[in-house]
mmCIF file of C-alpha atoms in Angstrom:
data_model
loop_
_atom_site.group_PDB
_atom_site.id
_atom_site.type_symbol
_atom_site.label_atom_id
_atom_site.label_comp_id
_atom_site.label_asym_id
_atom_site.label_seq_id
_atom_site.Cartn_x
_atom_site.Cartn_y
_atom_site.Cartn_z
ATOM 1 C CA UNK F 143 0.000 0.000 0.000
ATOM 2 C CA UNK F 144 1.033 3.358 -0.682
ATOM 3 C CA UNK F 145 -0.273 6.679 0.702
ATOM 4 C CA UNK F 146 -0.317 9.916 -0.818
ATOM 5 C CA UNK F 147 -1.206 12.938 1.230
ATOM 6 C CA UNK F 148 -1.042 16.214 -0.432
ATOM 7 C CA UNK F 149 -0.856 19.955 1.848
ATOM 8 C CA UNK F 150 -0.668 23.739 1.346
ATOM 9 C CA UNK F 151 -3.810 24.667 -0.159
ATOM 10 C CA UNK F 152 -5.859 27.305 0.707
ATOM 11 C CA UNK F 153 -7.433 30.835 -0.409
ATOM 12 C CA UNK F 154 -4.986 33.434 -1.950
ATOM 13 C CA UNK F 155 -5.494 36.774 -4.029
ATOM 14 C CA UNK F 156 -4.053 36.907 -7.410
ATOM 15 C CA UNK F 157 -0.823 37.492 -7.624
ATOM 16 C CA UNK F 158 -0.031 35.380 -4.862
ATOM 17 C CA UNK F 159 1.708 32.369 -4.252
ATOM 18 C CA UNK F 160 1.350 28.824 -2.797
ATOM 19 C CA UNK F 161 3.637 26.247 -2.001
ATOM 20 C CA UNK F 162 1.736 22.054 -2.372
ATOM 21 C CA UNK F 163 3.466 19.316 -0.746
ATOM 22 C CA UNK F 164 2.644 15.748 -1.671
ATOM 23 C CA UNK F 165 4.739 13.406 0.721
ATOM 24 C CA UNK F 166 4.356 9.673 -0.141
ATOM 25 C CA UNK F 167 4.492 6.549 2.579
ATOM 26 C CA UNK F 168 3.963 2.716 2.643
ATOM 27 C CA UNK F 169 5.697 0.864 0.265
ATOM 28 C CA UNK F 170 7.121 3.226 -1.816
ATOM 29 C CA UNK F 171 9.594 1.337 -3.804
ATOM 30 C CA UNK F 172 6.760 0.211 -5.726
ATOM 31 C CA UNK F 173 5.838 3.734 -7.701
ATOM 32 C CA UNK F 174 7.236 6.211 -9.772
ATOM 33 C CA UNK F 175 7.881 9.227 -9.612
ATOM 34 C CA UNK F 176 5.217 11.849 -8.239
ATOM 35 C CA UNK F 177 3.862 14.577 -10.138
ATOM 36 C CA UNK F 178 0.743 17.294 -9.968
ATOM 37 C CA UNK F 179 -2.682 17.061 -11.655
ATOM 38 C CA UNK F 180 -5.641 19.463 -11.215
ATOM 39 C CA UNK F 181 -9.184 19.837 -11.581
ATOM 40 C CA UNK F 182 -11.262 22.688 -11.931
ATOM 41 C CA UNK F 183 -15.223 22.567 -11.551
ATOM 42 C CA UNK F 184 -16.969 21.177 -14.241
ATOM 43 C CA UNK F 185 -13.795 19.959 -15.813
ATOM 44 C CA UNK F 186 -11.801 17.095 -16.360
ATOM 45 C CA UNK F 187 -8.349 16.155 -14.500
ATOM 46 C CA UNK F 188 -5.507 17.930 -16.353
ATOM 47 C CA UNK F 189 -1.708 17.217 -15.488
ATOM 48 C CA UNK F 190 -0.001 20.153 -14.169
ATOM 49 C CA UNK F 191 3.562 19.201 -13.991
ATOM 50 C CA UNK F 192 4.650 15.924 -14.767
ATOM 51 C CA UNK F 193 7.539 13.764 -15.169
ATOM 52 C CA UNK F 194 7.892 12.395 -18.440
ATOM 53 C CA UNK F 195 9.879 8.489 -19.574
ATOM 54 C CA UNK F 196 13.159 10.850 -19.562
ATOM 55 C CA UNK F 197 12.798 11.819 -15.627
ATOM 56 C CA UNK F 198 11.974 15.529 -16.553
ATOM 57 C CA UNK F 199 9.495 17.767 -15.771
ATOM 58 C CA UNK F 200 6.851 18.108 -18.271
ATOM 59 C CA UNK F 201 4.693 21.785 -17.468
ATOM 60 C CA UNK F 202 0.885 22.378 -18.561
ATOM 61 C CA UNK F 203 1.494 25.333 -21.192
ATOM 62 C CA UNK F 204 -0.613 27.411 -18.347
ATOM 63 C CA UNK F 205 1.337 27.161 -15.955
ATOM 64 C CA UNK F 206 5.257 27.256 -17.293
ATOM 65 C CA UNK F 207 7.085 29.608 -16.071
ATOM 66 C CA UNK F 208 4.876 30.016 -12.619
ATOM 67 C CA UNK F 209 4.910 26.684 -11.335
ATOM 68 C CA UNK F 210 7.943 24.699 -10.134
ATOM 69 C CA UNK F 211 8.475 21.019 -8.932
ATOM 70 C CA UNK F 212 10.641 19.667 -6.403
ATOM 71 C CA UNK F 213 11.437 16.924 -4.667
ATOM 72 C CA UNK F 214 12.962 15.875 -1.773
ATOM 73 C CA UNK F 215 13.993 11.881 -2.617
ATOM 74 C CA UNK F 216 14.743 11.570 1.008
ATOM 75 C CA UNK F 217 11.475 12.485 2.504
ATOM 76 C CA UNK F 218 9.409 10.887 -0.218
ATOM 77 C CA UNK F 219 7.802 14.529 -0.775
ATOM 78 C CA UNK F 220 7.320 16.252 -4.039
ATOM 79 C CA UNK F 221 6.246 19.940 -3.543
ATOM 80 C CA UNK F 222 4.959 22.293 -6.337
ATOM 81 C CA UNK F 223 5.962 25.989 -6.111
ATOM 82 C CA UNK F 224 2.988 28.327 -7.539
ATOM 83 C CA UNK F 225 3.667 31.780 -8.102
ATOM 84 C CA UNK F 226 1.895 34.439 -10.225
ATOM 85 C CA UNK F 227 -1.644 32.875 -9.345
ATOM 86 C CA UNK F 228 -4.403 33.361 -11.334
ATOM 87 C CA UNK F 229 -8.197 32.605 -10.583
ATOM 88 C CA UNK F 230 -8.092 30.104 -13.637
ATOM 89 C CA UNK F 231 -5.543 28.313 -11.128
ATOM 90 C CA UNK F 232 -8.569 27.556 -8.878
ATOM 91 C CA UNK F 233 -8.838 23.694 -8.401
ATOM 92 C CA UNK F 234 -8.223 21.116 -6.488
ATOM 93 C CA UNK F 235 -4.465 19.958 -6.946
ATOM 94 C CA UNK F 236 -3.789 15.898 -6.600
ATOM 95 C CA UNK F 237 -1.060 14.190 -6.253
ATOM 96 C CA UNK F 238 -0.035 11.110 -8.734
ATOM 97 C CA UNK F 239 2.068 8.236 -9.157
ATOM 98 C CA UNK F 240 1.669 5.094 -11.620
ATOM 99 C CA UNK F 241 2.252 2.011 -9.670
ATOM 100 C CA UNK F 242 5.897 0.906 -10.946
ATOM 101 C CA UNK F 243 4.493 -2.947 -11.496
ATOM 102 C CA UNK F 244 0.855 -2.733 -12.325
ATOM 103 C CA UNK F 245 0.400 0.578 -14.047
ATOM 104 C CA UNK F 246 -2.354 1.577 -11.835
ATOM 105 C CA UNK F 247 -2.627 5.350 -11.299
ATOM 106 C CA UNK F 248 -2.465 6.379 -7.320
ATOM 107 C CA UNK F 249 -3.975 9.697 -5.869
ATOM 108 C CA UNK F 250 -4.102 11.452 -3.463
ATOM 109 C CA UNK F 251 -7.192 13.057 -1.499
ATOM 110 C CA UNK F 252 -6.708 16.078 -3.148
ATOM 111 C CA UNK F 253 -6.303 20.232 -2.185
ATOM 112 C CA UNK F 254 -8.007 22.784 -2.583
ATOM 113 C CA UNK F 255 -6.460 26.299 -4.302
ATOM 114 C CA UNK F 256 -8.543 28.967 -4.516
ATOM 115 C CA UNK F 257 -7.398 32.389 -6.359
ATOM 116 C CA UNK F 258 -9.521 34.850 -5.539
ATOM 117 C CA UNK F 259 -9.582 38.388 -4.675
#
């Protein structure tokens, strides 16, 4: 079993930033690598940042150049840096991994971001 539990949402104006966390536990040896994914009301789940075959980070064209991923490898925790924020931002934010083995896509419970002024 693996556990993803995803903090740092919350209400900000525009302009503002937020920093997600996503820190994964259980038997982690068994996914890949963790990445951000987003949905908005009434819409479907869009990947935000993701890592792609080549271990890179892959950006939604909407958010490049305001969003950043990290990770910390040690702590299991990928965070996601959001800076310029826009009320098109507004969403909840999951985090993802594919199990390594099965293929089977994990989330987490999800955060709300809220851009608002």
């Amino acid at each position: 079993q693996v556990q993803l539990v995803e903090s740092g949402g919350g209400l900000v104006q525009p302009g503002g930033s937020l920093r997600l966390s996503c820190a994964a536990s259980g038997m982690t040896s068994r996914i890949n690598a963790l990445d951000w994914y987003r949905q908005a009301p009434g819409k479907q789940r869009e990947p935000v940042a993701v890592i792609t075959s080549g271990g890179s980070a892959k950006y939604a064209d909407s958010v490049r150049g305001r969003f950043t991923m990290s990770r910390d490898n040690a702590k299991n925790t990928v965070y996601l840096q959001m800076n310029s924020l826009k009320p098109e931002d507004t969403a909840v934010y999951y985090c993802h991994a594919k199990h390594r083995y099965s293929g089977l896509d994990l989330w987490g419970q999800g955060t709300q971001v809220t851009v608002s002024s």
